Amino acid sequence: MEDSAAQIAADLERRILDAIRRGASMEDIADLKDSDVQTPDAAIAALKDGNARFFSGQATRPEVSANERRAQIMGQTPYAAILACSDSRVPVELVFDQGLGQLFVVRVAGNVVGEAGLGTLEYAIRHLDVHLVVVMGHEACGAVAAALMPEERVAEEPEHLQALIRRIQPSVQNMPPIRDKKARMREAVLNNVRHQVSILRSQAVIQEAEGSGQIRVIGAYYEIGSGAVDFLVGEDDLRP
């Protein structure tokens, strides 16, 4: 797999150099960089393969040449959009072992769907032709932990932080009693992922894109300790 990726990168570099020698424009060079991931299923497979390289210690940390960076000035062709948490322990491109221009990432505490984030995802769908939207929560999420706090403690937080926490609270209310704290947090994070996926799927632009087959909307859970991502792909996995 790594040899294949290296061959693809080498071939792209060769074609870019050939284009430069022919006097190609930056637009022509940018056209060479169209993503080879063209379907939702291929996008899921690419993320799974990249994460497998990451957690097994075989990450390639895809680099690009100076010519490829220059080509990106004219446009971008990401194949997936990721709504992830802002947590510094969750570097999305590294977790999926993806390079420049491959992922369109929105990060906000608690991977919460808000107006700005939703607009950003709509842009990715309408104008960048992404094939996948992923809501990714993670182990030990502080924003989800805050949503589990008693209301009097939430009320002590700053105004805008309270508003963010309240976007998570519906997903963690009425949780079944789970004595193990780690297991309880995992379930709370997964509930929040499913809740945010449900919100996204209720939006007209996303409904249209998913209905046409352009995209799929899935969930994911990143384990900080292992580096592995669990994918919530089936409808049963995503049901709130």
mmCIF file of N, CA, C and O in Angstrom, residues 113-177:
data_model
loop_
_atom_site.group_PDB
_atom_site.id
_atom_site.type_symbol
_atom_site.label_atom_id
_atom_site.label_comp_id
_atom_site.label_asym_id
_atom_site.label_seq_id
_atom_site.Cartn_x
_atom_site.Cartn_y
_atom_site.Cartn_z
ATOM 1 N N VAL A 113 -22.339 21.014 16.099
ATOM 2 C CA VAL A 113 -22.854 21.659 14.895
ATOM 3 C C VAL A 113 -23.408 23.027 15.274
ATOM 4 O O VAL A 113 -24.388 23.133 16.005
ATOM 5 N N GLY A 114 -22.757 24.083 14.776
ATOM 6 C CA GLY A 114 -23.233 25.447 14.953
ATOM 7 C C GLY A 114 -23.408 26.109 13.606
ATOM 8 O O GLY A 114 -23.124 25.520 12.557
ATOM 9 N N GLU A 115 -23.860 27.348 13.603
ATOM 10 C CA GLU A 115 -24.152 28.029 12.348
ATOM 11 C C GLU A 115 -22.915 28.162 11.467
ATOM 12 O O GLU A 115 -22.953 27.873 10.264
ATOM 13 N N ALA A 116 -21.797 28.603 12.043
ATOM 14 C CA ALA A 116 -20.583 28.787 11.247
ATOM 15 C C ALA A 116 -20.055 27.451 10.732
ATOM 16 O O ALA A 116 -19.651 27.333 9.558
ATOM 17 N N GLY A 117 -20.050 26.441 11.586
ATOM 18 C CA GLY A 117 -19.577 25.124 11.156
ATOM 19 C C GLY A 117 -20.462 24.522 10.087
ATOM 20 O O GLY A 117 -19.965 23.907 9.128
ATOM 21 N N LEU A 118 -21.773 24.701 10.232
ATOM 22 C CA LEU A 118 -22.695 24.165 9.232
ATOM 23 C C LEU A 118 -22.488 24.861 7.897
ATOM 24 O O LEU A 118 -22.452 24.220 6.839
ATOM 25 N N GLY A 119 -22.321 26.179 7.932
ATOM 26 C CA GLY A 119 -22.039 26.898 6.688
ATOM 27 C C GLY A 119 -20.752 26.428 6.036
ATOM 28 O O GLY A 119 -20.666 26.327 4.802
ATOM 29 N N THR A 120 -19.752 26.133 6.857
ATOM 30 C CA THR A 120 -18.475 25.654 6.328
ATOM 31 C C THR A 120 -18.637 24.293 5.659
ATOM 32 O O THR A 120 -18.085 24.046 4.577
ATOM 33 N N LEU A 121 -19.420 23.415 6.265
ATOM 34 C CA LEU A 121 -19.659 22.101 5.674
ATOM 35 C C LEU A 121 -20.491 22.216 4.402
ATOM 36 O O LEU A 121 -20.255 21.485 3.425
ATOM 37 N N GLU A 122 -21.452 23.129 4.389
ATOM 38 C CA GLU A 122 -22.242 23.342 3.175
ATOM 39 C C GLU A 122 -21.345 23.823 2.028
ATOM 40 O O GLU A 122 -21.529 23.427 0.873
ATOM 41 N N TYR A 123 -20.383 24.673 2.354
ATOM 42 C CA TYR A 123 -19.425 25.124 1.341
ATOM 43 C C TYR A 123 -18.646 23.933 0.781
ATOM 44 O O TYR A 123 -18.452 23.812 -0.442
ATOM 45 N N ALA A 124 -18.198 23.046 1.671
ATOM 46 C CA ALA A 124 -17.423 21.879 1.227
ATOM 47 C C ALA A 124 -18.244 20.987 0.310
ATOM 48 O O ALA A 124 -17.723 20.421 -0.659
ATOM 49 N N ILE A 125 -19.534 20.871 0.607
ATOM 50 C CA ILE A 125 -20.407 20.005 -0.191
ATOM 51 C C ILE A 125 -20.738 20.649 -1.537
ATOM 52 O O ILE A 125 -20.639 20.014 -2.589
ATOM 53 N N ARG A 126 -21.105 21.916 -1.510
ATOM 54 C CA ARG A 126 -21.570 22.586 -2.724
ATOM 55 C C ARG A 126 -20.424 23.004 -3.649
ATOM 56 O O ARG A 126 -20.558 22.958 -4.868
ATOM 57 N N HIS A 127 -19.303 23.405 -3.082
ATOM 58 C CA HIS A 127 -18.259 24.013 -3.891
ATOM 59 C C HIS A 127 -16.970 23.196 -3.997
ATOM 60 O O HIS A 127 -16.152 23.460 -4.883
ATOM 61 N N LEU A 128 -16.772 22.246 -3.103
ATOM 62 C CA LEU A 128 -15.559 21.431 -3.157
ATOM 63 C C LEU A 128 -15.849 19.986 -3.534
ATOM 64 O O LEU A 128 -14.932 19.196 -3.708
ATOM 65 N N ASP A 129 -17.140 19.630 -3.600
ATOM 66 C CA ASP A 129 -17.540 18.297 -4.065
ATOM 67 C C ASP A 129 -16.934 17.183 -3.225
ATOM 68 O O ASP A 129 -16.455 16.176 -3.756
ATOM 69 N N VAL A 130 -16.934 17.367 -1.891
ATOM 70 C CA VAL A 130 -16.473 16.283 -1.029
ATOM 71 C C VAL A 130 -17.449 15.115 -1.121
ATOM 72 O O VAL A 130 -18.612 15.280 -1.487
ATOM 73 N N HIS A 131 -16.967 13.934 -0.780
ATOM 74 C CA HIS A 131 -17.781 12.725 -0.896
ATOM 75 C C HIS A 131 -18.162 12.137 0.458
ATOM 76 O O HIS A 131 -18.891 11.128 0.496
ATOM 77 N N LEU A 132 -17.688 12.752 1.525
ATOM 78 C CA LEU A 132 -17.935 12.185 2.848
ATOM 79 C C LEU A 132 -17.921 13.306 3.878
ATOM 80 O O LEU A 132 -17.101 14.224 3.798
ATOM 81 N N VAL A 133 -18.857 13.228 4.848
ATOM 82 C CA VAL A 133 -18.855 14.119 6.003
ATOM 83 C C VAL A 133 -18.779 13.241 7.248
ATOM 84 O O VAL A 133 -19.595 12.327 7.422
ATOM 85 N N VAL A 134 -17.788 13.506 8.091
ATOM 86 C CA VAL A 134 -17.562 12.694 9.289
ATOM 87 C C VAL A 134 -17.659 13.589 10.521
ATOM 88 O O VAL A 134 -17.017 14.639 10.590
ATOM 89 N N VAL A 135 -18.476 13.176 11.490
ATOM 90 C CA VAL A 135 -18.478 13.813 12.810
ATOM 91 C C VAL A 135 -17.640 12.921 13.718
ATOM 92 O O VAL A 135 -17.998 11.764 13.955
ATOM 93 N N MET A 136 -16.509 13.435 14.203
ATOM 94 C CA MET A 136 -15.599 12.604 14.988
ATOM 95 C C MET A 136 -15.464 13.115 16.420
ATOM 96 O O MET A 136 -14.950 14.206 16.663
ATOM 97 N N GLY A 137 -15.950 12.318 17.361
ATOM 98 C CA GLY A 137 -15.705 12.576 18.774
ATOM 99 C C GLY A 137 -14.451 11.859 19.220
ATOM 100 O O GLY A 137 -13.810 11.151 18.445
ATOM 101 N N HIS A 138 -14.111 12.012 20.493
ATOM 102 C CA HIS A 138 -12.875 11.380 20.955
ATOM 103 C C HIS A 138 -12.922 11.051 22.439
ATOM 104 O O HIS A 138 -13.725 11.608 23.199
ATOM 105 N N GLU A 139 -12.056 10.162 22.811
ATOM 106 C CA GLU A 139 -11.887 9.742 24.196
ATOM 107 C C GLU A 139 -11.585 10.953 25.084
ATOM 108 O O GLU A 139 -10.857 11.852 24.706
ATOM 109 N N ALA A 140 -12.187 10.965 26.280
ATOM 110 C CA ALA A 140 -11.910 11.984 27.302
ATOM 111 C C ALA A 140 -12.189 13.407 26.805
ATOM 112 O O ALA A 140 -11.401 14.324 27.034
ATOM 113 N N CYS A 141 -13.319 13.592 26.142
ATOM 114 C CA CYS A 141 -13.671 14.909 25.608
ATOM 115 C C CYS A 141 -14.126 15.835 26.739
ATOM 116 O O CYS A 141 -15.110 15.554 27.432
ATOM 117 N N GLY A 142 -13.422 16.941 26.924
ATOM 118 C CA GLY A 142 -13.743 17.864 28.005
ATOM 119 C C GLY A 142 -15.085 18.538 27.826
ATOM 120 O O GLY A 142 -15.796 18.808 28.806
ATOM 121 N N ALA A 143 -15.474 18.837 26.583
ATOM 122 C CA ALA A 143 -16.756 19.493 26.341
ATOM 123 C C ALA A 143 -17.916 18.576 26.701
ATOM 124 O O ALA A 143 -18.921 19.019 27.285
ATOM 125 N N VAL A 144 -17.799 17.299 26.370
ATOM 126 C CA VAL A 144 -18.851 16.345 26.735
ATOM 127 C C VAL A 144 -18.883 16.153 28.251
ATOM 128 O O VAL A 144 -19.958 16.071 28.855
ATOM 129 N N ALA A 145 -17.718 16.103 28.872
ATOM 130 C CA ALA A 145 -17.669 16.006 30.337
ATOM 131 C C ALA A 145 -18.370 17.198 30.977
ATOM 132 O O ALA A 145 -19.078 17.057 31.983
ATOM 133 N N ALA A 146 -18.200 18.390 30.396
ATOM 134 C CA ALA A 146 -18.859 19.582 30.929
ATOM 135 C C ALA A 146 -20.373 19.463 30.816
ATOM 136 O O ALA A 146 -21.115 19.930 31.691
ATOM 137 N N ALA A 147 -20.848 18.836 29.739
ATOM 138 C CA ALA A 147 -22.288 18.671 29.556
ATOM 139 C C ALA A 147 -22.889 17.707 30.567
ATOM 140 O O ALA A 147 -24.112 17.704 30.777
ATOM 141 N N LEU A 148 -22.056 16.903 31.193
ATOM 142 C CA LEU A 148 -22.513 15.976 32.235
ATOM 143 C C LEU A 148 -22.523 16.612 33.622
ATOM 144 O O LEU A 148 -22.990 15.999 34.586
ATOM 145 N N MET A 149 -22.027 17.841 33.738
ATOM 146 C CA MET A 149 -21.968 18.507 35.040
ATOM 147 C C MET A 149 -23.367 18.905 35.504
ATOM 148 O O MET A 149 -24.272 19.119 34.682
ATOM 149 N N PRO A 150 -23.557 19.070 36.816
ATOM 150 C CA PRO A 150 -24.829 19.600 37.316
ATOM 151 C C PRO A 150 -25.096 20.990 36.751
ATOM 152 O O PRO A 150 -24.159 21.743 36.448
ATOM 153 N N GLU A 151 -26.350 21.344 36.624
ATOM 154 C CA GLU A 151 -26.722 22.607 36.001
ATOM 155 C C GLU A 151 -26.126 23.812 36.711
ATOM 156 O O GLU A 151 -25.732 24.792 36.061
ATOM 157 N N GLU A 152 -26.009 23.732 38.042
ATOM 158 C CA GLU A 152 -25.453 24.881 38.759
ATOM 159 C C GLU A 152 -23.992 25.132 38.394
ATOM 160 O O GLU A 152 -23.521 26.277 38.384
ATOM 161 N N ARG A 153 -23.272 24.073 38.054
ATOM 162 C CA ARG A 153 -21.877 24.254 37.639
ATOM 163 C C ARG A 153 -21.799 24.781 36.208
ATOM 164 O O ARG A 153 -20.942 25.601 35.888
ATOM 165 N N VAL A 154 -22.696 24.315 35.346
ATOM 166 C CA VAL A 154 -22.733 24.837 33.975
ATOM 167 C C VAL A 154 -23.021 26.338 34.003
ATOM 168 O O VAL A 154 -22.427 27.122 33.246
ATOM 169 N N ALA A 155 -23.911 26.757 34.884
ATOM 170 C CA ALA A 155 -24.302 28.166 34.979
ATOM 171 C C ALA A 155 -23.149 29.071 35.410
ATOM 172 O O ALA A 155 -23.220 30.297 35.226
ATOM 173 N N GLU A 156 -22.096 28.504 35.966
ATOM 174 C CA GLU A 156 -20.930 29.290 36.386
ATOM 175 C C GLU A 156 -19.983 29.583 35.214
ATOM 176 O O GLU A 156 -19.082 30.420 35.335
ATOM 177 N N GLU A 157 -20.173 28.920 34.076
ATOM 178 C CA GLU A 157 -19.288 29.096 32.933
ATOM 179 C C GLU A 157 -19.635 30.376 32.168
ATOM 180 O O GLU A 157 -20.748 30.888 32.278
ATOM 181 N N PRO A 158 -18.691 30.910 31.376
ATOM 182 C CA PRO A 158 -18.981 32.094 30.563
ATOM 183 C C PRO A 158 -20.144 31.847 29.601
ATOM 184 O O PRO A 158 -20.437 30.701 29.230
ATOM 185 N N GLU A 159 -20.760 32.921 29.173
ATOM 186 C CA GLU A 159 -21.997 32.859 28.385
ATOM 187 C C GLU A 159 -21.871 31.983 27.138
ATOM 188 O O GLU A 159 -22.707 31.107 26.885
ATOM 189 N N HIS A 160 -20.846 32.217 26.348
ATOM 190 C CA HIS A 160 -20.737 31.486 25.077
ATOM 191 C C HIS A 160 -20.342 30.026 25.297
ATOM 192 O O HIS A 160 -20.749 29.151 24.515
ATOM 193 N N LEU A 161 -19.574 29.765 26.337
ATOM 194 C CA LEU A 161 -19.252 28.381 26.671
ATOM 195 C C LEU A 161 -20.508 27.647 27.136
ATOM 196 O O LEU A 161 -20.716 26.484 26.791
ATOM 197 N N GLN A 162 -21.346 28.326 27.914
ATOM 198 C CA GLN A 162 -22.625 27.714 28.307
ATOM 199 C C GLN A 162 -23.441 27.328 27.074
ATOM 200 O O GLN A 162 -24.030 26.243 27.015
ATOM 201 N N ALA A 163 -23.483 28.236 26.085
ATOM 202 C CA ALA A 163 -24.262 27.962 24.872
ATOM 203 C C ALA A 163 -23.737 26.731 24.151
ATOM 204 O O ALA A 163 -24.512 25.915 23.635
ATOM 205 N N LEU A 164 -22.408 26.580 24.107
ATOM 206 C CA LEU A 164 -21.821 25.402 23.466
ATOM 207 C C LEU A 164 -22.188 24.129 24.234
ATOM 208 O O LEU A 164 -22.577 23.116 23.641
ATOM 209 N N ILE A 165 -22.050 24.188 25.557
ATOM 210 C CA ILE A 165 -22.370 23.019 26.385
ATOM 211 C C ILE A 165 -23.827 22.601 26.191
ATOM 212 O O ILE A 165 -24.149 21.406 26.114
ATOM 213 N N ARG A 166 -24.710 23.573 26.057
ATOM 214 C CA ARG A 166 -26.137 23.259 25.930
ATOM 215 C C ARG A 166 -26.459 22.599 24.598
ATOM 216 O O ARG A 166 -27.506 21.954 24.453
ATOM 217 N N ARG A 167 -25.578 22.737 23.618
ATOM 218 C CA ARG A 167 -25.767 22.018 22.352
ATOM 219 C C ARG A 167 -25.428 20.534 22.498
ATOM 220 O O ARG A 167 -25.795 19.721 21.644
ATOM 221 N N ILE A 168 -24.699 20.198 23.548
ATOM 222 C CA ILE A 168 -24.322 18.800 23.795
ATOM 223 C C ILE A 168 -25.287 18.138 24.772
ATOM 224 O O ILE A 168 -25.565 16.935 24.677
ATOM 225 N N GLN A 169 -25.818 18.912 25.724
ATOM 226 C CA GLN A 169 -26.621 18.348 26.814
ATOM 227 C C GLN A 169 -27.744 17.413 26.377
ATOM 228 O O GLN A 169 -27.947 16.371 27.020
ATOM 229 N N PRO A 170 -28.494 17.729 25.299
ATOM 230 C CA PRO A 170 -29.588 16.807 24.938
ATOM 231 C C PRO A 170 -29.128 15.387 24.663
ATOM 232 O O PRO A 170 -29.895 14.432 24.860
ATOM 233 N N SER A 171 -27.891 15.228 24.230
ATOM 234 C CA SER A 171 -27.401 13.898 23.882
ATOM 235 C C SER A 171 -26.979 13.080 25.099
ATOM 236 O O SER A 171 -26.812 11.859 24.989
ATOM 237 N N VAL A 172 -26.789 13.730 26.233
ATOM 238 C CA VAL A 172 -26.297 13.009 27.413
ATOM 239 C C VAL A 172 -27.330 12.981 28.540
ATOM 240 O O VAL A 172 -27.042 12.497 29.635
ATOM 241 N N GLN A 173 -28.514 13.491 28.277
ATOM 242 C CA GLN A 173 -29.574 13.416 29.275
ATOM 243 C C GLN A 173 -30.169 12.009 29.290
ATOM 244 O O GLN A 173 -30.228 11.327 28.273
ATOM 245 N N ASN A 174 -30.599 11.596 30.459
ATOM 246 C CA ASN A 174 -31.270 10.299 30.620
ATOM 247 C C ASN A 174 -30.398 9.123 30.183
ATOM 248 O O ASN A 174 -30.902 8.122 29.652
ATOM 249 N N MET A 175 -29.074 9.261 30.386
ATOM 250 C CA MET A 175 -28.204 8.132 30.087
ATOM 251 C C MET A 175 -28.429 7.008 31.097
ATOM 252 O O MET A 175 -28.687 7.275 32.274
ATOM 253 N N PRO A 176 -28.354 5.754 30.672
ATOM 254 C CA PRO A 176 -28.479 4.648 31.623
ATOM 255 C C PRO A 176 -27.315 4.675 32.609
ATOM 256 O O PRO A 176 -26.227 5.156 32.284
ATOM 257 N N PRO A 177 -27.535 4.186 33.826
ATOM 258 C CA PRO A 177 -26.439 4.189 34.811
ATOM 259 C C PRO A 177 -25.299 3.270 34.368
ATOM 260 O O PRO A 177 -25.514 2.092 34.077
#
